[in-house]
Coordinates of C-alpha atoms in Angstrom, one line a residue:
Chain A
X1 CA 0.0 0.0 0.0
X2 CA 1.4 3.4 -1.0
X3 CA 2.0 6.1 1.6
X4 CA 1.8 9.9 1.5
X5 CA 5.2 11.6 1.2
X6 CA 4.3 13.2 4.5
X7 CA 4.8 9.9 6.4
X8 CA 7.8 8.4 8.3
X9 CA 9.1 6.7 5.2
X10 CA 8.6 9.9 3.3
X11 CA 10.5 12.1 5.8
X12 CA 13.4 9.6 5.7
X13 CA 13.6 9.6 2.0
X14 CA 13.3 13.4 1.7
X15 CA 16.0 13.9 4.3
X16 CA 18.2 11.4 2.5
X17 CA 17.7 13.1 -0.9
X18 CA 18.5 16.5 0.5
X19 CA 21.7 15.1 2.1
X20 CA 22.8 13.5 -1.2
X21 CA 22.0 16.7 -3.0
X22 CA 24.1 18.7 -0.6
X23 CA 27.0 16.3 -0.8
X24 CA 26.9 16.5 -4.6
X25 CA 27.0 20.3 -4.6
X26 CA 29.7 20.3 -1.9
X27 CA 31.9 17.9 -4.0
X28 CA 31.6 20.4 -6.8
X29 CA 33.7 23.0 -5.0
X30 CA 36.8 21.2 -6.3
X31 CA 35.7 21.6 -9.9
X32 CA 37.6 24.4 -11.5
X33 CA 38.5 23.2 -14.9
X34 CA 36.9 20.9 -17.5
X35 CA 39.3 18.1 -16.6
X36 CA 38.2 18.4 -12.9
X37 CA 34.6 18.3 -14.0
X38 CA 35.3 15.3 -16.2
X39 CA 37.8 13.1 -14.2
X40 CA 38.9 14.9 -11.0
X41 CA 42.2 15.3 -12.7
X42 CA 43.4 11.9 -11.4
X43 CA 42.7 12.7 -7.8
X44 CA 40.7 9.7 -6.5
X45 CA 42.1 7.5 -3.9
X46 CA 41.3 3.8 -3.4
X47 CA 38.2 4.2 -1.1
X48 CA 36.5 6.8 -3.2
X49 CA 37.3 5.1 -6.4
X50 CA 36.0 1.7 -5.2
X51 CA 32.9 3.5 -4.0
X52 CA 32.2 5.1 -7.3
X53 CA 33.0 2.1 -9.4
X54 CA 30.7 -0.1 -7.3
X55 CA 27.9 2.5 -7.0
X56 CA 27.9 3.2 -10.8
X57 CA 27.4 -0.5 -11.6
X58 CA 25.0 -1.2 -8.8
X59 CA 22.2 0.6 -10.6
X60 CA 18.6 0.0 -11.1
X61 CA 19.5 -3.4 -12.6
X62 CA 21.1 -4.7 -9.5
X63 CA 18.6 -4.2 -6.7
X64 CA 15.4 -3.9 -8.8
X65 CA 16.1 -5.7 -12.1
X66 CA 18.1 -8.7 -10.7
X67 CA 15.7 -9.0 -7.8
X68 CA 12.9 -9.1 -10.4
X69 CA 14.8 -11.8 -12.3
X70 CA 15.3 -13.8 -9.0
X71 CA 11.6 -13.5 -8.4
X72 CA 10.9 -15.2 -11.7
X73 CA 13.7 -17.8 -11.5
X74 CA 16.5 -17.9 -8.9
X75 CA 19.3 -18.6 -11.3
X76 CA 18.0 -16.1 -13.8
X77 CA 19.2 -13.5 -11.2
X78 CA 22.4 -15.4 -10.0
X79 CA 23.9 -16.0 -13.5
X80 CA 23.1 -12.4 -14.5
X81 CA 25.1 -11.1 -11.5
X82 CA 28.1 -13.4 -12.1
X83 CA 28.4 -12.2 -15.6
X84 CA 29.3 -8.8 -14.1
X85 CA 32.2 -10.4 -12.1
X86 CA 34.0 -11.4 -15.3
X87 CA 33.4 -7.9 -16.7
X88 CA 35.3 -6.4 -13.8
X89 CA 38.1 -8.9 -14.3
X90 CA 38.4 -7.8 -17.9
X91 CA 38.7 -4.2 -16.8
X92 CA 41.3 -5.0 -14.1
X93 CA 43.4 -7.5 -15.9
X94 CA 43.5 -6.0 -19.4
X95 CA 42.4 -2.4 -19.4
X96 CA 43.3 -0.7 -16.1
X97 CA 47.1 -0.6 -16.5
X98 CA 47.1 0.5 -20.1
X99 CA 44.6 3.2 -19.9
X100 CA 45.8 4.6 -16.6
X101 CA 49.4 4.8 -18.1
X102 CA 48.3 6.5 -21.3
X103 CA 45.8 8.7 -19.4
X104 CA 43.6 9.7 -22.3
X105 CA 40.9 12.3 -21.8
X106 CA 38.1 10.0 -22.9
X107 CA 37.4 6.7 -24.5
X108 CA 37.2 8.4 -27.9
X109 CA 40.5 10.0 -27.4
X110 CA 42.0 6.6 -26.7
X111 CA 40.5 5.2 -29.9
X112 CA 41.8 8.3 -31.7
X113 CA 45.4 7.8 -30.7
X114 CA 45.3 4.0 -30.8
X115 CA 43.6 3.8 -34.2
X116 CA 42.4 7.0 -36.0
X117 CA 39.9 9.9 -36.0
X118 CA 37.0 7.9 -37.5
X119 CA 37.3 5.3 -34.7
X120 CA 37.1 8.1 -32.2
X121 CA 34.0 9.5 -33.8
X122 CA 32.3 6.1 -33.9
X123 CA 33.1 5.7 -30.2
X124 CA 31.5 9.1 -29.4
X125 CA 28.4 8.4 -31.3
X126 CA 28.0 4.9 -29.8
X127 CA 28.5 6.3 -26.3
X128 CA 25.8 8.8 -26.9
X129 CA 23.4 6.2 -28.1
X130 CA 24.0 3.4 -25.6
X131 CA 24.3 5.6 -22.6
X132 CA 20.8 6.9 -23.5
X133 CA 19.4 3.5 -22.6
X134 CA 21.4 3.1 -19.4
X135 CA 20.5 6.5 -18.1
X136 CA 16.9 6.1 -19.1
X137 CA 16.8 2.8 -17.1
X138 CA 17.9 4.7 -14.0
X139 CA 15.3 7.4 -14.4
X140 CA 12.7 4.7 -14.8
X141 CA 14.0 2.8 -11.8
X142 CA 13.7 6.0 -9.7
X143 CA 10.1 6.4 -10.7
X144 CA 9.4 2.7 -10.0
X145 CA 10.7 3.0 -6.4
X146 CA 9.0 6.2 -5.6
X147 CA 5.7 5.1 -7.0
X148 CA 5.7 1.8 -5.1
X149 CA 6.4 3.5 -1.7
X150 CA 4.4 6.8 -2.2
X151 CA 1.3 8.0 -3.8
X152 CA 3.2 9.8 -6.5
X153 CA 2.4 8.9 -10.2
X154 CA 5.3 7.1 -11.9
X155 CA 5.7 9.7 -14.6
X156 CA 6.0 12.5 -12.0
X157 CA 8.4 10.4 -10.0
X158 CA 10.6 9.8 -13.1
X159 CA 10.7 13.5 -13.8
X160 CA 11.6 14.3 -10.1
X161 CA 14.4 11.8 -10.2
X162 CA 15.8 13.0 -13.5
X163 CA 15.8 16.6 -12.2
X164 CA 17.6 15.8 -9.0
X165 CA 20.3 13.7 -10.6
X166 CA 20.8 16.3 -13.4
X167 CA 21.1 19.3 -11.1
X168 CA 23.8 17.8 -8.7
X169 CA 25.7 16.3 -11.6
X170 CA 25.8 19.6 -13.5
X171 CA 27.0 21.5 -10.5
X172 CA 29.2 18.8 -8.8
X173 CA 30.8 17.1 -11.8
X174 CA 33.0 14.1 -11.2
X175 CA 33.9 15.1 -7.7
X176 CA 30.3 15.5 -6.7
X177 CA 29.4 12.2 -8.4
X178 CA 32.3 10.4 -6.6
X179 CA 31.5 11.7 -3.1
X180 CA 27.8 11.0 -3.4
X181 CA 28.6 7.5 -4.8
X182 CA 30.6 6.6 -1.7
X183 CA 27.7 7.5 0.6
X184 CA 25.2 5.8 -1.6
X185 CA 27.1 2.5 -1.8
X186 CA 27.5 2.3 2.0
X187 CA 23.7 2.9 2.4
X188 CA 22.9 0.4 -0.3
X189 CA 25.1 -2.4 0.9
X190 CA 23.9 -2.1 4.5
X191 CA 20.3 -2.1 3.4
X192 CA 20.5 -5.0 0.9
X193 CA 22.7 -7.3 3.1
X194 CA 20.6 -6.3 6.2
X195 CA 17.4 -7.2 4.3
X196 CA 18.7 -10.7 3.4
X197 CA 19.9 -11.4 7.0
X198 CA 16.6 -10.1 8.3
X199 CA 14.7 -12.5 5.9
X200 CA 17.1 -15.3 6.8
X201 CA 16.2 -15.0 10.4
X202 CA 12.5 -14.3 10.1
X203 CA 11.6 -16.5 7.1
X204 CA 14.1 -19.2 7.4
X205 CA 17.0 -20.3 5.2
X206 CA 16.8 -21.7 1.7
X207 CA 16.3 -25.2 3.2
X208 CA 12.9 -23.9 4.3
X209 CA 12.1 -21.9 1.2
X210 CA 12.7 -25.0 -1.1
X211 CA 9.8 -26.8 0.6
X212 CA 7.2 -24.2 -0.3
X213 CA 4.7 -24.7 -3.2
X214 CA 4.9 -21.1 -4.4
X215 CA 8.0 -21.8 -6.6
X216 CA 7.4 -23.2 -10.1
X217 CA 9.0 -26.2 -11.5
X218 CA 12.8 -25.8 -12.1
X219 CA 12.9 -22.6 -10.1
X220 CA 15.9 -23.8 -8.2
X221 CA 17.5 -25.6 -11.2
X222 CA 20.7 -23.7 -12.2
X223 CA 20.8 -25.3 -15.7
X224 CA 17.2 -25.0 -16.7
X225 CA 16.2 -21.3 -16.5
X226 CA 12.6 -21.6 -17.7
X227 CA 11.9 -17.9 -18.4
X228 CA 14.5 -18.0 -21.1
X229 CA 12.1 -19.6 -23.6
X230 CA 13.7 -21.7 -26.3
X231 CA 17.2 -21.3 -24.9
X232 CA 16.7 -22.2 -21.3
X233 CA 20.3 -23.5 -20.7
X234 CA 21.8 -21.8 -17.7
X235 CA 25.3 -22.1 -19.0
X236 CA 24.4 -20.3 -22.2
X237 CA 22.7 -17.5 -20.2
X238 CA 25.8 -17.1 -18.1
X239 CA 28.1 -16.7 -21.1
X240 CA 25.7 -14.5 -22.9
X241 CA 25.5 -12.2 -19.8
X242 CA 29.3 -12.1 -19.5
X243 CA 29.4 -10.5 -22.9
X244 CA 26.4 -8.3 -22.3
X245 CA 28.2 -6.9 -19.2
X246 CA 31.4 -6.5 -21.2
X247 CA 29.3 -4.5 -23.7
X248 CA 29.2 -1.5 -21.4
X249 CA 32.9 -1.3 -20.8
X250 CA 33.4 1.0 -23.8
X251 CA 31.2 3.6 -22.2
X252 CA 32.9 6.7 -21.1
X253 CA 32.0 6.5 -17.4
X254 CA 34.4 3.6 -17.1
X255 CA 37.2 5.5 -18.7
X256 CA 36.5 8.4 -16.3
X257 CA 37.1 6.1 -13.4
X258 CA 40.2 4.5 -14.9
X259 CA 41.9 7.9 -15.4
X260 CA 40.5 9.3 -12.1
X261 CA 42.6 6.8 -10.2
X262 CA 45.5 8.3 -8.2
X263 CA 47.9 5.6 -9.4
X264 CA 48.1 2.2 -11.1
X265 CA 47.4 0.2 -7.9
X266 CA 44.2 2.1 -7.3
X267 CA 43.2 1.7 -11.0
X268 CA 43.7 -2.1 -10.6
X269 CA 42.1 -2.7 -7.2
X270 CA 38.9 -0.6 -7.8
X271 CA 37.5 -3.0 -10.4
X272 CA 38.7 -6.1 -8.5
X273 CA 36.6 -4.9 -5.5
X274 CA 33.9 -4.1 -8.0
X275 CA 33.9 -7.8 -9.1
X276 CA 33.9 -8.9 -5.4
X277 CA 30.8 -6.7 -4.9
X278 CA 29.0 -8.6 -7.7
X279 CA 29.9 -11.9 -6.1
X280 CA 28.0 -10.7 -3.1
X281 CA 25.1 -9.5 -5.4
X282 CA 25.0 -12.9 -7.0
X283 CA 23.6 -14.1 -3.7
X284 CA 21.9 -11.1 -2.3
X285 CA 19.6 -9.9 -5.1
X286 CA 18.3 -13.3 -6.3
X287 CA 17.8 -14.3 -2.6
X288 CA 15.6 -11.2 -2.1
X289 CA 13.7 -12.2 -5.2
X290 CA 13.1 -15.7 -3.9
X291 CA 12.0 -14.4 -0.5
X292 CA 9.7 -11.9 -2.3
X293 CA 8.0 -14.8 -4.1
X294 CA 7.5 -16.6 -0.8
X295 CA 6.1 -13.5 1.0
X296 CA 4.2 -11.7 -1.8
X297 CA 3.1 -14.8 -3.8
X298 CA 3.5 -15.4 -7.5
X299 CA 1.2 -12.8 -8.9
X300 CA 3.4 -9.7 -9.3
X301 CA 2.8 -8.1 -12.7
X302 CA 6.0 -6.1 -12.7
X303 CA 8.8 -8.1 -11.0
X304 CA 11.0 -5.0 -10.8
X305 CA 8.8 -4.0 -7.9
X306 CA 9.5 -7.1 -5.8
X307 CA 12.1 -5.5 -3.5
X308 CA 10.3 -2.3 -2.6
X309 CA 7.0 -4.2 -2.1
X310 CA 8.7 -6.7 0.1
X311 CA 10.3 -4.0 2.3
X312 CA 7.0 -2.3 2.5
X313 CA 5.2 -5.5 3.5
X314 CA 7.6 -6.7 6.1
X315 CA 9.5 -3.9 7.7
X316 CA 8.5 -1.2 10.2
X317 CA 8.1 2.3 8.7
X318 CA 11.5 3.7 9.6
X319 CA 13.3 0.6 8.1
X320 CA 11.2 0.6 5.0
X321 CA 12.1 4.3 4.6
X322 CA 15.8 3.4 4.8
X323 CA 15.3 0.7 2.2
X324 CA 13.5 3.2 -0.1
X325 CA 16.4 5.6 0.4
X326 CA 18.9 2.9 -0.4
X327 CA 17.0 1.9 -3.6
X328 CA 16.9 5.5 -4.7
X329 CA 20.6 5.7 -3.9
X330 CA 21.6 2.9 -6.3
X331 CA 19.6 4.5 -9.0
X332 CA 20.9 8.0 -8.5
X333 CA 24.5 6.9 -8.2
X334 CA 24.4 5.1 -11.5
X335 CA 22.3 7.8 -13.2
X336 CA 24.8 10.6 -12.4
X337 CA 27.6 8.6 -13.9
X338 CA 25.7 7.6 -17.0
X339 CA 24.8 11.3 -17.5
X340 CA 28.3 12.8 -16.9
X341 CA 30.1 10.3 -19.1
X342 CA 28.5 10.9 -22.5
X343 CA 27.8 14.6 -22.0
X344 CA 31.4 15.4 -21.2
X345 CA 32.4 13.3 -24.2
X346 CA 30.1 15.3 -26.4
X347 CA 31.6 18.6 -25.1
X348 CA 35.1 17.4 -25.6
X349 CA 34.8 15.5 -28.9
X350 CA 32.0 17.3 -30.7
X351 CA 32.0 20.9 -29.4
X352 CA 35.8 21.1 -29.3
X353 CA 36.1 19.6 -32.8
X354 CA 34.3 22.6 -34.3
X355 CA 35.4 25.2 -31.7
X356 CA 39.1 24.5 -31.2
X357 CA 39.8 28.0 -29.8
X358 CA 37.3 27.6 -27.0
X359 CA 38.7 28.3 -23.5
X360 CA 38.6 25.8 -20.7
X361 CA 35.9 27.8 -19.0
X362 CA 33.8 28.0 -22.1
X363 CA 34.1 24.2 -22.6
X364 CA 33.1 23.6 -19.0
X365 CA 30.0 25.8 -19.5
X366 CA 29.1 24.1 -22.7
X367 CA 29.6 20.7 -21.1
X368 CA 27.2 21.6 -18.3
X369 CA 24.6 22.8 -20.9
X370 CA 25.1 19.5 -22.9
X371 CA 24.5 17.6 -19.6
X372 CA 21.2 19.3 -19.3
X373 CA 20.1 18.7 -22.9
X374 CA 21.2 15.0 -22.8
X375 CA 19.2 14.5 -19.5
X376 CA 16.2 16.0 -21.2
X377 CA 16.4 13.7 -24.3
X378 CA 16.9 10.7 -22.1
X379 CA 14.0 11.5 -19.9
X380 CA 11.8 11.7 -22.9
X381 CA 12.9 8.3 -24.2
X382 CA 12.6 6.7 -20.7
X383 CA 8.9 7.5 -20.5
X384 CA 8.2 5.0 -23.2
X385 CA 9.7 1.9 -21.7
X386 CA 8.0 -0.4 -19.2
X387 CA 10.8 -2.4 -17.7
X388 CA 14.2 -1.3 -16.6
X389 CA 16.2 -4.3 -17.9
X390 CA 14.3 -4.3 -21.2
X391 CA 15.5 -0.7 -21.8
X392 CA 19.1 -1.4 -20.8
X393 CA 19.5 -4.7 -22.7
X394 CA 18.2 -3.2 -25.9
X395 CA 21.0 -0.6 -26.0
X396 CA 23.7 -2.9 -24.6
X397 CA 23.2 -5.4 -27.4
X398 CA 24.5 -2.7 -29.8
X399 CA 27.5 -2.2 -27.6
X400 CA 28.2 -6.0 -27.7
X401 CA 29.8 -5.5 -31.2
X402 CA 32.4 -3.1 -29.8
X403 CA 34.0 -5.7 -27.5
X404 CA 36.5 -7.1 -30.1
X405 CA 37.7 -3.6 -31.0
X406 CA 38.0 -2.6 -27.3
X407 CA 40.0 -5.7 -26.4
X408 CA 42.2 -5.3 -29.4
X409 CA 42.9 -1.6 -28.6
X410 CA 44.7 -2.6 -25.4
X411 CA 46.0 -6.1 -26.2
X412 CA 46.4 -6.7 -29.9
X413 CA 49.1 -4.8 -31.6
X414 CA 48.1 -6.0 -35.1
X415 CA 44.6 -4.5 -35.1
X416 CA 44.3 -1.9 -37.9
X417 CA 42.2 1.3 -37.8
X418 CA 40.0 0.3 -40.8
X419 CA 39.4 -3.2 -39.4
X420 CA 38.4 -1.8 -36.0
X421 CA 36.1 0.8 -37.6
X422 CA 34.2 -1.6 -39.8
X423 CA 34.0 -4.2 -37.1
X424 CA 32.2 -1.7 -34.9
X425 CA 30.0 -0.2 -37.6
X426 CA 29.0 -3.5 -39.2
X427 CA 28.6 -5.5 -36.0
X428 CA 26.8 -2.8 -34.1
X429 CA 24.6 -2.0 -37.1
X430 CA 23.6 -5.7 -37.5
X431 CA 22.8 -6.0 -33.8
X432 CA 20.8 -2.7 -33.9
X433 CA 18.8 -3.9 -36.9
X434 CA 18.1 -7.3 -35.3
X435 CA 16.9 -5.8 -32.1
X436 CA 14.7 -3.3 -33.9
X437 CA 13.4 -6.2 -36.1
X438 CA 12.5 -8.0 -32.9
X439 CA 10.4 -5.1 -31.7
X440 CA 8.8 -4.0 -35.0
X441 CA 8.8 -7.3 -36.9
X442 CA 10.0 -5.8 -40.3
X443 CA 11.2 -9.3 -41.4
X444 CA 9.0 -11.8 -39.6
X445 CA 10.9 -14.9 -40.9
X446 CA 14.0 -13.9 -38.9
X447 CA 12.0 -13.6 -35.6
X448 CA 10.2 -16.9 -36.5
X449 CA 13.5 -18.8 -36.3
X450 CA 13.5 -18.5 -32.5
X451 CA 10.0 -17.4 -31.5
X452 CA 10.5 -17.7 -27.8
X453 CA 14.1 -16.5 -27.4
X454 CA 15.2 -13.5 -25.4
X455 CA 15.8 -10.7 -27.9
X456 CA 19.3 -9.8 -26.6
X457 CA 20.7 -13.2 -27.7
X458 CA 20.9 -11.8 -31.2
X459 CA 23.9 -9.9 -29.9
X460 CA 26.1 -13.0 -30.5
X461 CA 25.6 -12.4 -34.3
X462 CA 26.9 -8.9 -34.4
X463 CA 29.7 -9.9 -32.0
X464 CA 30.8 -12.8 -34.2
X465 CA 30.6 -10.6 -37.3
X466 CA 32.7 -7.8 -35.6
X467 CA 35.3 -10.4 -34.5
X468 CA 35.7 -11.8 -38.0
X469 CA 35.9 -8.4 -39.6
X470 CA 38.5 -7.2 -37.1
X471 CA 40.8 -10.2 -37.3
X472 CA 40.5 -10.9 -41.0
X473 CA 40.6 -7.2 -41.9
X474 CA 43.7 -6.6 -39.8
X475 CA 45.6 -9.5 -41.4
X476 CA 44.5 -8.6 -44.9
X477 CA 45.6 -5.0 -44.5
X478 CA 48.9 -6.0 -43.0
X479 CA 51.1 -4.6 -40.3
X480 CA 52.0 -1.6 -42.4
X481 CA 48.5 -0.3 -41.8
X482 CA 48.9 -0.2 -38.0
X483 CA 49.7 3.3 -36.8
X484 CA 53.4 3.9 -36.3
X485 CA 53.1 4.8 -32.6
X486 CA 51.6 1.3 -32.0
X487 CA 53.7 -0.7 -34.4
X488 CA 57.1 0.6 -33.4
X489 CA 57.5 0.9 -29.7
X490 CA 60.0 3.5 -28.6
X491 CA 63.3 1.9 -27.6
X492 CA 63.4 4.1 -24.5
X493 CA 61.7 1.5 -22.3
X494 CA 63.7 -1.3 -23.8
X495 CA 60.7 -3.0 -25.5
X496 CA 58.9 -5.8 -23.9
X497 CA 59.3 -9.1 -25.8
X498 CA 61.6 -10.7 -28.3
X499 CA 58.6 -10.9 -30.7
X500 CA 58.3 -7.1 -30.6
X501 CA 61.9 -6.7 -31.5
X502 CA 61.5 -9.1 -34.3
X503 CA 58.5 -7.3 -35.5
X504 CA 60.3 -4.0 -35.4
X505 CA 63.3 -5.5 -37.3
X506 CA 60.9 -6.8 -39.9
X507 CA 59.3 -3.4 -40.2
X508 CA 62.7 -1.7 -40.5
X509 CA 63.8 -4.1 -43.2
X510 CA 60.6 -3.3 -45.2
X511 CA 61.5 0.3 -45.2
X512 CA 65.0 -0.2 -46.6
X513 CA 65.3 1.0 -50.2
X514 CA 67.5 -1.2 -52.4
Chain B
X1 CA 55.5 18.5 -27.3
X2 CA 55.8 18.9 -23.6
X3 CA 59.1 18.9 -21.9
X4 CA 58.4 15.6 -20.3
X5 CA 57.8 13.9 -23.6
X6 CA 60.7 15.7 -25.2
X7 CA 63.1 14.4 -22.6
X8 CA 62.5 10.9 -23.9
X9 CA 60.9 10.0 -20.6
X10 CA 58.8 6.8 -20.8
X11 CA 55.8 8.7 -19.4
X12 CA 54.8 10.4 -22.6
X13 CA 51.1 10.1 -22.0
X14 CA 48.0 11.7 -23.4
X15 CA 47.9 14.2 -20.6
X16 CA 51.5 15.3 -20.9
X17 CA 51.0 16.2 -24.6
X18 CA 49.9 19.8 -25.0
X19 CA 46.5 20.1 -26.5
X20 CA 46.6 21.6 -30.0
X21 CA 44.3 24.6 -30.6
X22 CA 43.9 23.9 -34.3
X23 CA 41.1 21.3 -34.0
X24 CA 40.2 18.0 -32.3
X25 CA 41.2 15.8 -35.2
X26 CA 44.5 17.5 -35.4
X27 CA 44.9 17.0 -31.7
X28 CA 44.3 13.3 -32.1
X29 CA 46.8 13.2 -34.9
X30 CA 49.3 14.9 -32.7
X31 CA 48.7 12.4 -30.0
X32 CA 49.4 9.5 -32.5
X33 CA 52.7 11.2 -33.3
X34 CA 53.8 11.8 -29.8
X35 CA 52.4 9.1 -27.5
X36 CA 54.1 5.8 -28.0
X37 CA 50.9 3.7 -27.5
X38 CA 52.7 0.5 -28.5
X39 CA 54.9 0.8 -25.4
X40 CA 51.9 0.7 -23.1
X41 CA 49.9 -2.1 -24.7
X42 CA 49.4 -5.2 -22.5
X43 CA 52.2 -7.7 -22.6
X44 CA 51.4 -11.1 -24.3
X45 CA 52.0 -13.0 -21.1
X46 CA 49.6 -10.8 -19.3
X47 CA 47.0 -11.2 -22.1
X48 CA 47.4 -14.9 -22.0
X49 CA 47.0 -15.2 -18.2
X50 CA 44.1 -12.8 -18.1
X51 CA 42.1 -14.7 -20.7
X52 CA 42.9 -18.0 -19.0
X53 CA 42.0 -16.6 -15.6
X54 CA 38.6 -15.2 -16.8
X55 CA 37.7 -18.5 -18.5
X56 CA 38.7 -20.6 -15.5
X57 CA 36.8 -18.3 -13.0
X58 CA 33.7 -18.5 -15.3
X59 CA 33.9 -22.3 -15.2
X60 CA 34.4 -22.4 -11.5
X61 CA 31.3 -20.3 -11.0
X62 CA 29.4 -22.4 -13.5
X63 CA 30.3 -25.7 -11.7
X64 CA 30.5 -24.7 -8.0
X65 CA 27.8 -22.1 -7.6
X66 CA 24.9 -24.5 -8.2
X67 CA 26.3 -26.9 -5.5
X68 CA 27.1 -24.3 -2.9
X69 CA 24.6 -21.5 -3.2
X70 CA 21.0 -21.1 -2.1
X71 CA 21.3 -23.7 0.6
X72 CA 20.9 -23.4 4.3
X73 CA 24.2 -21.6 5.1
X74 CA 24.8 -19.6 2.0
X75 CA 25.4 -16.3 3.8
X76 CA 28.6 -17.8 5.2
X77 CA 29.6 -19.5 1.9
X78 CA 29.3 -16.3 -0.1
X79 CA 31.9 -14.7 2.2
X80 CA 34.3 -17.4 1.4
X81 CA 33.8 -16.8 -2.3
X82 CA 34.5 -13.1 -1.8
X83 CA 37.6 -13.7 0.1
X84 CA 38.9 -16.2 -2.5
X85 CA 38.1 -13.7 -5.3
X86 CA 40.1 -10.9 -3.7
X87 CA 43.0 -13.3 -2.9
X88 CA 43.1 -14.3 -6.6
X89 CA 43.2 -10.6 -7.5
X90 CA 46.2 -10.2 -5.3
X91 CA 48.0 -13.3 -6.8
X92 CA 47.3 -11.9 -10.4
X93 CA 48.7 -8.5 -9.5
X94 CA 51.8 -10.0 -7.7
X95 CA 52.6 -12.7 -10.2
X96 CA 51.4 -11.4 -13.6
X97 CA 50.9 -7.6 -13.6
X98 CA 53.7 -6.5 -11.5
X99 CA 56.5 -8.4 -13.4
X100 CA 55.0 -8.0 -16.9
X101 CA 53.6 -4.5 -16.8
X102 CA 56.0 -2.9 -14.4
X103 CA 53.1 -1.7 -12.2
X104 CA 55.4 -0.7 -9.3
X105 CA 58.1 1.0 -11.3
X106 CA 55.9 2.9 -13.6
X107 CA 55.4 6.6 -12.8
X108 CA 52.9 9.0 -14.2

C-alpha cells in the first residue's frame, strides 16, 4: 500500500535526498576546470574510487532488475550477476594498467590515438546512443521505487528523479558524483545485506524456502532457466550475460574512473573490488527475489517492484524508509555517472572539434549545458519503456559488437584502424537492426526462427561478425596499416618481448630502399 | 611536445601532450605522433594469463555455484567466495601484472 510523502518513510527519503543533493554540490567545490569536471584530474584514492566504481554499476538493474529476475527464477538472477564479475576482471586485468598509463581524456581520445579519428567519432556516437538506454533505465527505476512507496504517479516520479540527478551532476561534476557514490554505496550495501539477513532470520533459510509450493518447476534448477524460452540452458545464459556486461565497458563513465585513479594500484584494485561486490550481489539480489516470491506470492505483474514491495510488506516504517532511500541511492549513483560520461564526451569531442579555440571555462560551461540537454532527451525516451532491464539490454546489445575492438585496442598490436572501424559499424549495425526487427517485426521470418528466445541473444551475431571483420581485416591490411606509434614501440623503455623486437626488425627491413 | 615527452621519458602520456588549438582531429593526430601507445599495450604473457583466468573463473562459477549457493548456510559460503576472489586478484597482481607490466616501477 502506498504512503503519503508526509509519512515516516517519506520524511526519511526526503532527508536522504536532501543530504545527497548537498554532498553532490559540496563535492563540486573542487571543480575548477573541464578536466576536474570530467575526471577529477586523477585525484581519486582507493576508497572513493572503489565506492564510485561499485555505485555506478549497482544501478537499477542490481537491486530492482536482478531481484525481479530472481523473483521469476532464482538462477536467472544469479547468473546475471556473475556475468558482471567477469566484466570487472576484464577491466582490471586487461584495461586498467594500459589506460591509466596512457591517461587519455576520454574513450574516444583513446581510440583516436590507438587507431584514428574515424574510430574516435564512432566511439563518441555509440557512447551517446548506448548511454541513453542506461541513463533512461535509471530514471525509470527512480520512478518505480517512488511510485511503489508513495502515492506519486510514476511519470511524475521519473521527472523528479531526473531533475535531482541532473542538477547535482551539472554542479558537482565528477567530484560531486564520486562523493555521493561513496555515501550511496554504503547505504545500499547495508540495506541489501541487512534485508537478506533479516529475511534469513525471520523467514528461514533456503532449506525452508525450497519446501514451499509457491515456486514453479525448475525454479531452483541452475541449468534450466525456464523464463529464457527456447534457450533455457543456464550455462548459455551465463556466457551471454558475461558478454552483455562487457558490452558496457566502452562507455565513457568507465574511462572516467580509470583515469581518475591516483595511481596504477588504485586503478587495478577498484575493479577487483567491483567484481567482489558482484559476487555478493549474485547471492543477495536473487535471494531477495526468492523471499519476495515466498512472501508476496507469484502474482506480481512487474517483478521489478519485488524488493520495494517486500520491504513495505515486512519492515517497520523507519526501516522501510531506509530501504526506499537505499533503492533510490543505487539508482541515482548510476544515473549521475551515465549522465556525466556521455555529456562530457560530447563537449570534448564534438564541441571542441568545431570550436578548437574555446577556452577551458567555455568548454566547462558548454559541457554543463550539454549535460542538461542530454538528460532531457533521455527523460523523454525513458517515459516509453515499461521495464528497466528491457531498456538497458536493448541498448547494450548494440555495444556488444564493440567488445572485439575494445579488447584489441589494449591487447592486440596488429589491429588496424580500418578493421576496427568496420567491425564496430557492421557488428553494431547488424545488432541494432536485429533488435529493432525484434520489436517491430519488419522481417517476420527472422524472428520466427526463435519465436520464444530472449531478444538480446541476437547480440552474438553482431559480435561474431565484428570479431571476424577485425581479425580478417587486420591480417588482410597487414602490419603496415597499423599506426606507427603502435607498431614501433619507442626503444626508451627497452621494448617488452623478443617478438616485438623481431616485428620492429621486420618493419625496419621493409623500409630499406634497395 | 611537452618537456616531459621531449626528454624521452617513458611517461609520454596523453595528458602530458599539450592540446593543440587547431582542432580536435589535429589533436588526435598529434597524440598519435607523440604518444608511443605501443609501449603501453598489454604484454602477451599478461594477455594470455588474463584470458585463461577469466575462462577458469567463469567455469568455477558455473560448476561450483549450483552446488554451494542457495542452501541453508549460503550467507557464510558467499563470504568465502568473496575472500577467494580478492585473494586471486592479489595473486594476479603480484605474479602477472607486477612483473610483466611494471606496475610498481611505472610513474605518471
